[in-house]
Tab-separated table of C-alpha atoms in Angstrom:
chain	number	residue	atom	x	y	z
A	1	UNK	CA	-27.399	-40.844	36.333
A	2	UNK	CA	-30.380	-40.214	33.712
A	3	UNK	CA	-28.645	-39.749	30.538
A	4	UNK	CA	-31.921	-39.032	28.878
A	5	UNK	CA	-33.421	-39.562	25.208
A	6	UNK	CA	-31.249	-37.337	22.799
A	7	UNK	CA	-30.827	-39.135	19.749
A	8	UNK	CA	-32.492	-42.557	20.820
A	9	UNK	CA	-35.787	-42.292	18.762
A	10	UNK	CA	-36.008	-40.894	15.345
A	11	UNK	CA	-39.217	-39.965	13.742
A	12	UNK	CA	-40.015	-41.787	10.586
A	13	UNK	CA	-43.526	-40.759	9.502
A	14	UNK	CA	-46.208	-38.226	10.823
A	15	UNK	CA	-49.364	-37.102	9.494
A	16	UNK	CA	-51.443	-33.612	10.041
A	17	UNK	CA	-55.187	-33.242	8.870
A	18	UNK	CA	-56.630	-29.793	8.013
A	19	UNK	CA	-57.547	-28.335	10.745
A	20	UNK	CA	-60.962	-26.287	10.940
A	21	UNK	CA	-65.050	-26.283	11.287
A	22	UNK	CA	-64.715	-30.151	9.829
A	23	UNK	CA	-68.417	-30.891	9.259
A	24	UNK	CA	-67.845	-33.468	7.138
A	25	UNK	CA	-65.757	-35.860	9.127
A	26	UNK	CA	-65.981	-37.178	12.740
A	27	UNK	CA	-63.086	-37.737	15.228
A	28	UNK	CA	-62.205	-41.225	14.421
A	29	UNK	CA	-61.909	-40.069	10.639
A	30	UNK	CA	-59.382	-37.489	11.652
A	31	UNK	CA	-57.574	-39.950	13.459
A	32	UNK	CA	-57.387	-42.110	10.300
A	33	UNK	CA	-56.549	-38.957	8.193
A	34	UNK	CA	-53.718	-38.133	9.974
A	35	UNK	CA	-52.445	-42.007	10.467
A	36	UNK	CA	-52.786	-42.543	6.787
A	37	UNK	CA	-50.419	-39.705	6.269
A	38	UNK	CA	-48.094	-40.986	9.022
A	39	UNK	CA	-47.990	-44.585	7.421
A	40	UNK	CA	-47.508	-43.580	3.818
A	41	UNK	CA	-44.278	-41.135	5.259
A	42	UNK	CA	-42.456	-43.724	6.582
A	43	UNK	CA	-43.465	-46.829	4.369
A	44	UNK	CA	-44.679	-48.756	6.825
A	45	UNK	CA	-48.461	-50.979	7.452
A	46	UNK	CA	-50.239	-50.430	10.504
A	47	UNK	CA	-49.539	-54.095	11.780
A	48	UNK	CA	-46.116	-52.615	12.494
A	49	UNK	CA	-46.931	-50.340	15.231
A	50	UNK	CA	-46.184	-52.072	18.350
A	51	UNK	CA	-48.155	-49.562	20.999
A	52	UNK	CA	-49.807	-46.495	20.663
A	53	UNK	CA	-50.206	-43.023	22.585
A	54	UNK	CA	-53.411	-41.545	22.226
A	55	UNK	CA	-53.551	-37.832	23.021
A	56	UNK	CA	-57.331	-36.582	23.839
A	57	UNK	CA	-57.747	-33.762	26.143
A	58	UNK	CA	-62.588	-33.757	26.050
A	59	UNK	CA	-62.625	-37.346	25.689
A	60	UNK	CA	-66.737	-36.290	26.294
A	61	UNK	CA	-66.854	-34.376	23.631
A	62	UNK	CA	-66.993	-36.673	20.166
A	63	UNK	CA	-64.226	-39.261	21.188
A	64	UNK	CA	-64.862	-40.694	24.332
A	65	UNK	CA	-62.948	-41.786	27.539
A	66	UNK	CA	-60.129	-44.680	27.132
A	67	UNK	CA	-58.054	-46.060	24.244
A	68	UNK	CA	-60.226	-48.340	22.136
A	69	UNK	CA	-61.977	-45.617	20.192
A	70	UNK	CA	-58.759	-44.818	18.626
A	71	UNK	CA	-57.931	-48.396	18.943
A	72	UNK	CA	-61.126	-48.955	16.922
A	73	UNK	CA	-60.300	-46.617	14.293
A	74	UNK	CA	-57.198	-47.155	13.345
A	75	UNK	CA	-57.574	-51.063	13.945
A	76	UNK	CA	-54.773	-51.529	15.711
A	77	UNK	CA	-55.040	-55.323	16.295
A	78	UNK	CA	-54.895	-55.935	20.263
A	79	UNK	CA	-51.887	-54.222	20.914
A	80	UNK	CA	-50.985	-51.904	23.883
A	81	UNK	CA	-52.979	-48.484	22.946
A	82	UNK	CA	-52.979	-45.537	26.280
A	83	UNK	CA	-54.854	-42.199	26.358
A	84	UNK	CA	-53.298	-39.769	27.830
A	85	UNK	CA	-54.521	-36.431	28.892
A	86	UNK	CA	-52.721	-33.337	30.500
A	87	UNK	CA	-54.648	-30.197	29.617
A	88	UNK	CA	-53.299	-28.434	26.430
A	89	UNK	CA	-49.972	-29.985	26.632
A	90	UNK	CA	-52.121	-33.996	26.013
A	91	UNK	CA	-50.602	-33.963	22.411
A	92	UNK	CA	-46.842	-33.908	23.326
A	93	UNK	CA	-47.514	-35.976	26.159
A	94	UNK	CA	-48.615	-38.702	23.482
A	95	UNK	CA	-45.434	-38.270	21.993
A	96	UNK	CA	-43.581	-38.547	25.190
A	97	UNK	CA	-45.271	-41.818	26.034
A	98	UNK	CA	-44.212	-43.372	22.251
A	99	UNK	CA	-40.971	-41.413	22.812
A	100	UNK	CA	-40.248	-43.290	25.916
A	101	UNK	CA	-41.221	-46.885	24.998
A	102	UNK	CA	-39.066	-46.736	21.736
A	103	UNK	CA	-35.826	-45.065	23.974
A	104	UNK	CA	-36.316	-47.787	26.545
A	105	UNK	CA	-36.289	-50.591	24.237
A	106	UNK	CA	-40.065	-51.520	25.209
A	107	UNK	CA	-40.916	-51.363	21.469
A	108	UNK	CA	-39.383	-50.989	18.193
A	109	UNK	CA	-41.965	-48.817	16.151
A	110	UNK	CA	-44.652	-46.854	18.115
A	111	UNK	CA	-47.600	-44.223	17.275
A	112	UNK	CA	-48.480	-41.356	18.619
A	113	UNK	CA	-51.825	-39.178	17.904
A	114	UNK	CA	-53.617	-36.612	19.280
A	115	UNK	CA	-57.608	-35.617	18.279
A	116	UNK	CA	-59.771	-33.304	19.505
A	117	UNK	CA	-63.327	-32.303	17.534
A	118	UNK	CA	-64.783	-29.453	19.544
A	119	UNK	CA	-66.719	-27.316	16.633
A	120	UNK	CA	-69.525	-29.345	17.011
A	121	UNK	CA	-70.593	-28.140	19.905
A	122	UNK	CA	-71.355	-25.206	18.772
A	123	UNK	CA	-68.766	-23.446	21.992
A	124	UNK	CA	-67.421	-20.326	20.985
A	125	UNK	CA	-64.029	-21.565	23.465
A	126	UNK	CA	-63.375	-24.448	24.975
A	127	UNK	CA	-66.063	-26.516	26.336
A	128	UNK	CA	-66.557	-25.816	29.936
A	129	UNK	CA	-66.426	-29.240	32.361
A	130	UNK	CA	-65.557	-29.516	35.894
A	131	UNK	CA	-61.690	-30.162	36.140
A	132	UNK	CA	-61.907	-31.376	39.380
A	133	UNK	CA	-62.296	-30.260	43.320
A	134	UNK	CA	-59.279	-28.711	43.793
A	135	UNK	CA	-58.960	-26.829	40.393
A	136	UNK	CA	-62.905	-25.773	41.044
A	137	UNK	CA	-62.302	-24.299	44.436
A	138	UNK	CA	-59.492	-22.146	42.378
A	139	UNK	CA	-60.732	-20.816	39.702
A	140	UNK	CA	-64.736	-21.464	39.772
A	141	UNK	CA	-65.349	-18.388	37.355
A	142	UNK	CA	-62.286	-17.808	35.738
A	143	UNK	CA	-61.791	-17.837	32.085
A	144	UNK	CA	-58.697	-18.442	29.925
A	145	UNK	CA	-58.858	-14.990	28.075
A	146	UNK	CA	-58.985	-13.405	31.890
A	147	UNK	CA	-56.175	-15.419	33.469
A	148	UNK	CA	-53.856	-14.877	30.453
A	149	UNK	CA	-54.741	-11.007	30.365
A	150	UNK	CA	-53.539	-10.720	33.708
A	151	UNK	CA	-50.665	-12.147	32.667
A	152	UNK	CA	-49.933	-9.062	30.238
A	153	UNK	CA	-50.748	-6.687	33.119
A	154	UNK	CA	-48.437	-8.312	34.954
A	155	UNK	CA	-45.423	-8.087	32.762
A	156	UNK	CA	-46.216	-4.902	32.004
A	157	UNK	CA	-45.808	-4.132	35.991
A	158	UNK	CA	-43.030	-5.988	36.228
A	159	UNK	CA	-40.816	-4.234	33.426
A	160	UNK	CA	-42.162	-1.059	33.610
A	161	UNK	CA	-43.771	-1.221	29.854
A	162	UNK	CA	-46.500	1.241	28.994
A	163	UNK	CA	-49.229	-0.278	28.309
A	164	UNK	CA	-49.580	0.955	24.566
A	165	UNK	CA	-46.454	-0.022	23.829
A	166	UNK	CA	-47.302	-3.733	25.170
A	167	UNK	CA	-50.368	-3.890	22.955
A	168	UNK	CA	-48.618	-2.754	19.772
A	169	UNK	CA	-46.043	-5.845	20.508
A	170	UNK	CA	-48.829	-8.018	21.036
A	171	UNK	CA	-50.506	-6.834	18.096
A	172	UNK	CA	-47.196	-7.887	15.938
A	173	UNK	CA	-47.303	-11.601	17.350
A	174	UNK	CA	-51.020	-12.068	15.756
A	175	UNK	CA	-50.073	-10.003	12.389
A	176	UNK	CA	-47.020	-12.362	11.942
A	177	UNK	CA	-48.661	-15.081	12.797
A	178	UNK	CA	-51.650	-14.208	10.177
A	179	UNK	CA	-48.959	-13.477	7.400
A	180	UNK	CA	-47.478	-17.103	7.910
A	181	UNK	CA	-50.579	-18.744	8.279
A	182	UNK	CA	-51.741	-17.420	5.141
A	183	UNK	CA	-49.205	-19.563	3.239
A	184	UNK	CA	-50.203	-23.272	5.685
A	185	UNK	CA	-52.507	-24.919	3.277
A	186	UNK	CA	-53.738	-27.259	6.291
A	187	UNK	CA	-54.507	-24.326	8.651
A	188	UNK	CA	-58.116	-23.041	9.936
A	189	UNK	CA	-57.686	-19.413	9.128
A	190	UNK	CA	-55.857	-18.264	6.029
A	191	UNK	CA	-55.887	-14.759	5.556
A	192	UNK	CA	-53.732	-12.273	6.872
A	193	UNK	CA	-54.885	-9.611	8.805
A	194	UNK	CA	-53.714	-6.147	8.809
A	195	UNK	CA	-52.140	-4.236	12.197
A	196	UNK	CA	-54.555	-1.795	12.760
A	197	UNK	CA	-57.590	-4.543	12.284
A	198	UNK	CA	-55.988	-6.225	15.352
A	199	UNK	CA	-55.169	-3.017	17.112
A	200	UNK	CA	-58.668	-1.722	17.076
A	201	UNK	CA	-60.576	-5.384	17.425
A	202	UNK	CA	-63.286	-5.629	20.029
A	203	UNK	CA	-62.227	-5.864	23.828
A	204	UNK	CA	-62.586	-9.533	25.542
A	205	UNK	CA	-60.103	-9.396	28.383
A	206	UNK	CA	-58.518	-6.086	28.681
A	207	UNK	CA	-55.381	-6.158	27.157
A	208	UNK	CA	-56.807	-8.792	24.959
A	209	UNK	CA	-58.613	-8.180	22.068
A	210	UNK	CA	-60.228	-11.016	20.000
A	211	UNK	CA	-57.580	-11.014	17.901
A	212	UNK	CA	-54.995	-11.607	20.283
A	213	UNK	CA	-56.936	-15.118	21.017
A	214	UNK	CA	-56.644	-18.118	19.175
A	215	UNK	CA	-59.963	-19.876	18.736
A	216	UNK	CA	-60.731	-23.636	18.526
A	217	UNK	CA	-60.603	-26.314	15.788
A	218	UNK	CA	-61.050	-29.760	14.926
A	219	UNK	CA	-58.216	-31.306	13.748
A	220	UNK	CA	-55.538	-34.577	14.092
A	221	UNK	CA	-52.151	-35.722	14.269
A	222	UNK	CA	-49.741	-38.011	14.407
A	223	UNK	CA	-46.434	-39.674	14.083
A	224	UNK	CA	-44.948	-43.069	13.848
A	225	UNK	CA	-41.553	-43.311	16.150
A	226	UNK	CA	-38.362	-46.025	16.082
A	227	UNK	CA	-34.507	-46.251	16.668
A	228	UNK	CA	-32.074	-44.595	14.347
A	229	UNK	CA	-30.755	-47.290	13.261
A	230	UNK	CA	-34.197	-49.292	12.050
A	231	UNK	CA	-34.366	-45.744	10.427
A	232	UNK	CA	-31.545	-46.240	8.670
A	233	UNK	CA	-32.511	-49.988	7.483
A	234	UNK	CA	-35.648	-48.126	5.997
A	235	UNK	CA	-33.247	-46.370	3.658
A	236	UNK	CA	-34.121	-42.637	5.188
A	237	UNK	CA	-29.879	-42.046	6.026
A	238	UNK	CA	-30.263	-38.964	8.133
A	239	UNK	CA	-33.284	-39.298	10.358
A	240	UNK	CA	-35.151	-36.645	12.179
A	241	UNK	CA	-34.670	-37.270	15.909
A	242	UNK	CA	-35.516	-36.008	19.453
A	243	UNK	CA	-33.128	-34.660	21.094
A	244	UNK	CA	-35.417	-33.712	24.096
A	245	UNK	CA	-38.671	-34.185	25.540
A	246	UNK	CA	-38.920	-32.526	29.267
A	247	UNK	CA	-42.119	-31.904	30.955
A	248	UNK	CA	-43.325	-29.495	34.047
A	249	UNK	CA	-46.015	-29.454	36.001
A	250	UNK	CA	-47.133	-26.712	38.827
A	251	UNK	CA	-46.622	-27.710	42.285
A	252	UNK	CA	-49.071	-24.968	43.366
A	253	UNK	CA	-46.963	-22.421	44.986
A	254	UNK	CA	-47.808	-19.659	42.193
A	255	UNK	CA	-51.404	-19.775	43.894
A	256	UNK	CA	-50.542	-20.634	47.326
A	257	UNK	CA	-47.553	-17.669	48.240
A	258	UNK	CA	-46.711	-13.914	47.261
A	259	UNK	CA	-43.226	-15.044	45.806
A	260	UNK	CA	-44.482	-14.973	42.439
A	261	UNK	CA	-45.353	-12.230	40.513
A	262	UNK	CA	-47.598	-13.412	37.422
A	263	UNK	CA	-45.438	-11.916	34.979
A	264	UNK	CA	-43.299	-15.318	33.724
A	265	UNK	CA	-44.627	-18.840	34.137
A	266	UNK	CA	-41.972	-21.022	36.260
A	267	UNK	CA	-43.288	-23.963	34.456
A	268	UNK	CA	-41.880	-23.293	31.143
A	269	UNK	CA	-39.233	-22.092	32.337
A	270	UNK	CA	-38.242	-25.624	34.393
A	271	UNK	CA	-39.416	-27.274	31.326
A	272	UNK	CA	-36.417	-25.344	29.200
A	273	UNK	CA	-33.818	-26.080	31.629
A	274	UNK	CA	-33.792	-29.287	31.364
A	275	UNK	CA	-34.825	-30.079	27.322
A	276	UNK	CA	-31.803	-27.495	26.616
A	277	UNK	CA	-29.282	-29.901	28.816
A	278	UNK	CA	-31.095	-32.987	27.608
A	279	UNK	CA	-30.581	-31.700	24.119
A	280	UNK	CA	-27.123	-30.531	24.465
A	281	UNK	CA	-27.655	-26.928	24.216
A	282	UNK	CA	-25.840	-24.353	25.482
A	283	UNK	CA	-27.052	-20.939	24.193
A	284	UNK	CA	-30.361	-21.304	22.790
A	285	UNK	CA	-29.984	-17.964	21.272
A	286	UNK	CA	-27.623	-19.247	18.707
A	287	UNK	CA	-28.527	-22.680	18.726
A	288	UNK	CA	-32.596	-22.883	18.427
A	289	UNK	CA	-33.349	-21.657	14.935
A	290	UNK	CA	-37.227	-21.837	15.094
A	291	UNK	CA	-40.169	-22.433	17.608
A	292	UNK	CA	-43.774	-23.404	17.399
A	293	UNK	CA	-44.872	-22.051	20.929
A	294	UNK	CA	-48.415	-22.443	22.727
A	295	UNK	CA	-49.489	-18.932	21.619
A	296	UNK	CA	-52.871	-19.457	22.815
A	297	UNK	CA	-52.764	-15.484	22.986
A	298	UNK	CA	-50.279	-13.228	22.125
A	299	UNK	CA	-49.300	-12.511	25.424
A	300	UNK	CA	-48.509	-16.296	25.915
A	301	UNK	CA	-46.308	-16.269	22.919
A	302	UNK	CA	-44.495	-12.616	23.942
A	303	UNK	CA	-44.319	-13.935	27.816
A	304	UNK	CA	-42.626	-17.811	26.395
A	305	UNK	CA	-39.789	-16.257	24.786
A	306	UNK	CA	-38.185	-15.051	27.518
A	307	UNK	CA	-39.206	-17.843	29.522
A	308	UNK	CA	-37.604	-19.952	27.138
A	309	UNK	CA	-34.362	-17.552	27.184
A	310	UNK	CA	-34.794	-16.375	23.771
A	311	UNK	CA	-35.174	-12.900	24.774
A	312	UNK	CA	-33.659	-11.269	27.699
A	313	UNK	CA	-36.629	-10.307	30.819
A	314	UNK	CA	-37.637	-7.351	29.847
A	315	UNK	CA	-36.849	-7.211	25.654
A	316	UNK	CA	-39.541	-9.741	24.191
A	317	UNK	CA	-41.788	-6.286	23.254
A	318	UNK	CA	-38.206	-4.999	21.603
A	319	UNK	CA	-37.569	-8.032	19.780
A	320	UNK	CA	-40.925	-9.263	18.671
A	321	UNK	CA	-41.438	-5.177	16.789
A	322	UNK	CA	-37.965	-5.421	15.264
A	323	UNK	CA	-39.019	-8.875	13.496
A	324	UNK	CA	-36.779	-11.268	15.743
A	325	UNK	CA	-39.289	-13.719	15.370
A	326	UNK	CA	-40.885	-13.150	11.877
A	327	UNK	CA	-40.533	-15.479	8.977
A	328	UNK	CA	-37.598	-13.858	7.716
A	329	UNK	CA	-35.870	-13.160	11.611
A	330	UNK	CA	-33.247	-14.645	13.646
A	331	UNK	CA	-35.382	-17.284	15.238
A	332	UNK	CA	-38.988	-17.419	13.206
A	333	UNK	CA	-41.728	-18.115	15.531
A	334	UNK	CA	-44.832	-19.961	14.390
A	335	UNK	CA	-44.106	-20.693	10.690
A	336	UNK	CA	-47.121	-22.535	9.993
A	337	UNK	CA	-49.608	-19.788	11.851
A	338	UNK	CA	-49.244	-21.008	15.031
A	339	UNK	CA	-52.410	-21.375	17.357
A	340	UNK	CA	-53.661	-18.101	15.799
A	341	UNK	CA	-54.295	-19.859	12.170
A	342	UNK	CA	-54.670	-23.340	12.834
A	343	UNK	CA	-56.663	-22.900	15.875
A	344	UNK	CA	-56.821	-25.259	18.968
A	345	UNK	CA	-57.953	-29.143	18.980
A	346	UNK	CA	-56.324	-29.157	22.196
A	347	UNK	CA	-55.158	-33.071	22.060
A	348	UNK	CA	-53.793	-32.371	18.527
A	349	UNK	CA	-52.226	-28.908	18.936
A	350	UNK	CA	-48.434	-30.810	20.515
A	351	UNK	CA	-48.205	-33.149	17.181
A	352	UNK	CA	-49.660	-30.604	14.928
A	353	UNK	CA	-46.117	-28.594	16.330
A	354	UNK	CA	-43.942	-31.789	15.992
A	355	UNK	CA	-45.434	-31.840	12.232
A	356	UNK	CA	-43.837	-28.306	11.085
A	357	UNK	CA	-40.921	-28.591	13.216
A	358	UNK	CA	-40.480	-32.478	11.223
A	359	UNK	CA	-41.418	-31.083	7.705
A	360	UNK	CA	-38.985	-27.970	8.418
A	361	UNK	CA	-35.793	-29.968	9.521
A	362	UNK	CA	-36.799	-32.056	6.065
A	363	UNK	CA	-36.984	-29.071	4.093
A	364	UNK	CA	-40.391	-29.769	3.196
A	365	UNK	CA	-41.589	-26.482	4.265
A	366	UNK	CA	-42.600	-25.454	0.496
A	367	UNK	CA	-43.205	-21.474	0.232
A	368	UNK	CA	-42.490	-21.772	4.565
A	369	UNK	CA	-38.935	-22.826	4.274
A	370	UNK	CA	-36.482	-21.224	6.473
A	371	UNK	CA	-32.958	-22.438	5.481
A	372	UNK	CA	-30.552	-24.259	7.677
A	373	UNK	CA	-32.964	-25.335	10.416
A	374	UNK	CA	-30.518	-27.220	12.629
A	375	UNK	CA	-32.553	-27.078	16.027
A	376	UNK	CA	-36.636	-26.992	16.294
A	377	UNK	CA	-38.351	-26.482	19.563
A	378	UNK	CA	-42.110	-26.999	20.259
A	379	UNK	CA	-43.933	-25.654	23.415
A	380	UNK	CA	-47.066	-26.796	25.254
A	381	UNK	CA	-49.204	-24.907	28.359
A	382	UNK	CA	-51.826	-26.288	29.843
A	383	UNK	CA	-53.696	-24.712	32.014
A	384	UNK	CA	-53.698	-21.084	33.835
A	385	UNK	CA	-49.880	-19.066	34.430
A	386	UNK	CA	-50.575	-19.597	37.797
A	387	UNK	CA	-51.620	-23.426	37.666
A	388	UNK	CA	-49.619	-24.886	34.298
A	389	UNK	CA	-48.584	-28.034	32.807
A	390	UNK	CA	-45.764	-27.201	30.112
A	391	UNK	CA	-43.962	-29.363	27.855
A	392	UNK	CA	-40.871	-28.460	25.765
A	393	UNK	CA	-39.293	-30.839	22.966
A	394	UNK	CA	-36.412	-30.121	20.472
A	395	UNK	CA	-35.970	-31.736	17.523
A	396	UNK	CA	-32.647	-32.268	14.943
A	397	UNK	CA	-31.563	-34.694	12.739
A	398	UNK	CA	-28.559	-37.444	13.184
A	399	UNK	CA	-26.110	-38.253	10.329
C-alpha cells in the first residue's frame, strides 16, 4: 500500500523574483533570479543539483518548448532537466516531479522552477493558442472570465444566495487580498484598493468585475529539494517539509452528464481528500492555519474553500465577510496578495505559493507574519470548473 511522501523531502532553499511588467529582463534571467535566491538559501552550488523540474505552461511565448533553455540558463551541466506543463497547475507539478525523485531515492538534491514571461506580448489575458482537438471542440469561444462567472451563478443557484449578497463576498476576497498585497514587496500590484472601487468596477463577465480578475505577470520561481536528514547535515535542525503533494485531473464527466451542477469543482475537491490523508490531517478546520489558493477570480477563491472543507457548502459568503480568511482570521487566505497582487506567470504561480507558505512556516514573513503556522496549504486550477487540473500540497516542518 502507497504510504506516500509526508515527511520524505524537506525543502532547503527557494527563490521568488518580483513579479510584474519586467521589461528589463528576459525569461532565462528570471530563471536565474529566482535560482540564485534558491542557492544562496540553502548554501549550496549549482553542481549539486542532481535533476531538475522545469515548470513552463507558453513554452511559445519567450521560453520555448523542452528543457535545455532552462538547462541553458542555469547551466546545469548535462544532468537530467524535464519540462513539465499542466495548465495553471505546471508550477506545482515541477515541484511534484523534484518532490518525487528525492522521496524515491532517485536523487539526493533536486530543483524545481517554474517561468512564464507573458507581458511582452502585449495580451491583456492569457495568450490565446489552440489547446488541442478535443479541448477546441469544447470550448472554441469560451473565455476564462466567462467560464468562472458561471461558476458564481451557479453557486449562487445552488445555495440560494442573492446575488448582491454574492458580489459583496466576492468583493471582500479582492479587498483582502489588495490590503495584503500591499505589504509583498515582490508582488505586481501594491496598493490596496478600497470596497466600493471594486464594487462599482467595470463589468467583464457578469458577476465579474475587473477587479474580481487577477491579471498576468512575468515572474519566476524556484526551490532546491533533499531528505531530512541531508537537511540536517546542512546544519538547518528543523527543516521545512512536504507533507503532501496530490494531484487531480478531470475525467470529463462535468461536460459530458447533467450530474454536476457547476457550483463546486470535483477536482479540488479529490485533490483535498487525498493531500489531507497523505498529510495526516484530520480536520482541516483546526489543523490548516493558512492557504495560498488559485484565486484567479474571486469566485475561484470563495468556491475553493469549501471545496477544500474549510467552510461548510453553503457558508464561504458568511465566512469570507466576517474576516475568516483575512490577515488577522482563523485561517488567513492569500498573505502575500494572492493571484490578485502578484498576478499570473502561469508556470511560476505553484512555486511562487510554495515560496510564502516556506518563508511563513520560517517565520520570515516580515510585516506578513501570522504566528504559529503549523500547517500551509497551496492550491492550483488549471483549466475551466468544468474541465480542471488541480493540485493541492501542504507543507510543515519536522523536528
Amino acid at each position: 500500500m502507497a504510504s506516500g511522501i509526508r515527511d520524505k523531502v524537506a525543502i532547503v532553499g527557494m527563490g521568488c523574483t518580483r513579479f510584474g511588467e519586467r521589461w528589463d529582463i528576459g525569461a532565462d534571467g528570471l530563471m536565474v533570479e529566482a535560482f540564485a535566491e534558491a542557492l544562496a538559501d540553502a548554501g549550496l552550488g549549482s553542481e549539486q543539483i542532481e535533476a531538475a523540474w522545469v515548470g513552463n505552461a507558453l513554452d511559445d511565448i519567450n521560453v520555448g518548448n523542452s528543457a535545455l533553455p532552462a538547462a541553458h540558463a542555469l547551466r546545469l551541466a548535462r544532468i537530467p532537466v524535464t519540462r513539465v506543463e499542466n495548465m495553471c497547475a505546471t508550477g506545482t507539478e515541477a515541484l511534484r516531479g523534484a518532490a518525487y525523485a528525492v522521496a524515491s531515492g532517485a536523487v539526493d538534491i533536486a530543483l524545481a522552477i517554474g517561468v512564464e514571461k507573458l507581458k511582452d506580448t502585449g495580451y491583456g489575458g492569457l495568450p490565446l493558442r489552440t489547446k488541442g482537438v478535443q479541448n477546441d471542440l469544447w470550448m472554441p469561444y469560451g473565455s476564462a472570465p466567462g467560464t468562472f462567472a458561471q461558476l458564481a451563478h451557479a453557486y449562487s443557484a445552488r445555495h440560494g444566495i442573492d446575488s448582491k449578497d454574492l458580489k459583496r463576498a466576492m468583493a471582500h476576497v479582492s479587498w483582502k487580498s489588495h490590503q495584503n498585497g500591499a505589504k509583498a514587496t515582490k508582488a505586481h500590484l501594491r496598493k490596496p484598493v478600497e470596497l466600493d472601487t471594486i464594487l462599482n468596477a467595470p463589468l467583464i463577465a457578469d458577476p465579474l468585475g475587473v477587479l474580481d480578475c487577477c491579471g498576468v505577470s512575468d515572474g519566476a520561481a524556484a526551490a532546491i529539494l533533499t531528505t531530512p536528514e541531508i537537511a540536517r547535515s546542512l546544519g538547518i535542525a528543523s527543516p521545512v517539509t512536504i507533507k503532501a503533494i496530490q494531484l487531480a485531473a478531470s475525467d470529463g464527466a462535468e461536460m459530458q452528464y447533467g450530474a454536476w451542477d457547476g457550483a463546486s469543482v470535483p477536482t479540488t475537491q479529490a485533490a483535498a481528500r487525498r493531500a489531507y490523508a497523505e498529510a495526516g490531517i484530520g480536520d482541516p478546520k483546526r489543523e490548516i492555519d493558512m492557504t495560498e489558493v488559485h484565486d484567479c477570480f474571486s469566485i475561484t477563491e470563495l468556491v475553493i474553500m469549501e471545496d477544500l472543507g474549510l467552510s461548510d457548502p453553503g457558508r464561504a459568503p458568511a465566512d469570507i465577510l466576517d474576516g475568516r480568511y483575512d490577515a488577522e482570521g482563523a485561517i488567513p487566505c492569500q498573505l502575500d496578495g494572492g493571484l490578485k497582487c502578484f498576478g499570473h506567470p502561469v508556470g511560476a504561480s505553484g512555486l511562487r505559493m510554495a515560496y510564502e507558505a516556506y518563508n511563513q512556516l520560517l517565520e520570515r514573513g516580515g510585516e506578513r507574519q501570522r504566528p504559529n503556522i503549523r500547517h500551509a496549504l497551496t492550491h492550483n486550477l488549471g483549466g475551466a470548473p468544468f474541465n480542471s487540473v488541480a493540485a493541492v500540497a501542504i507543507f510543515g516542518r519536522i523536528d
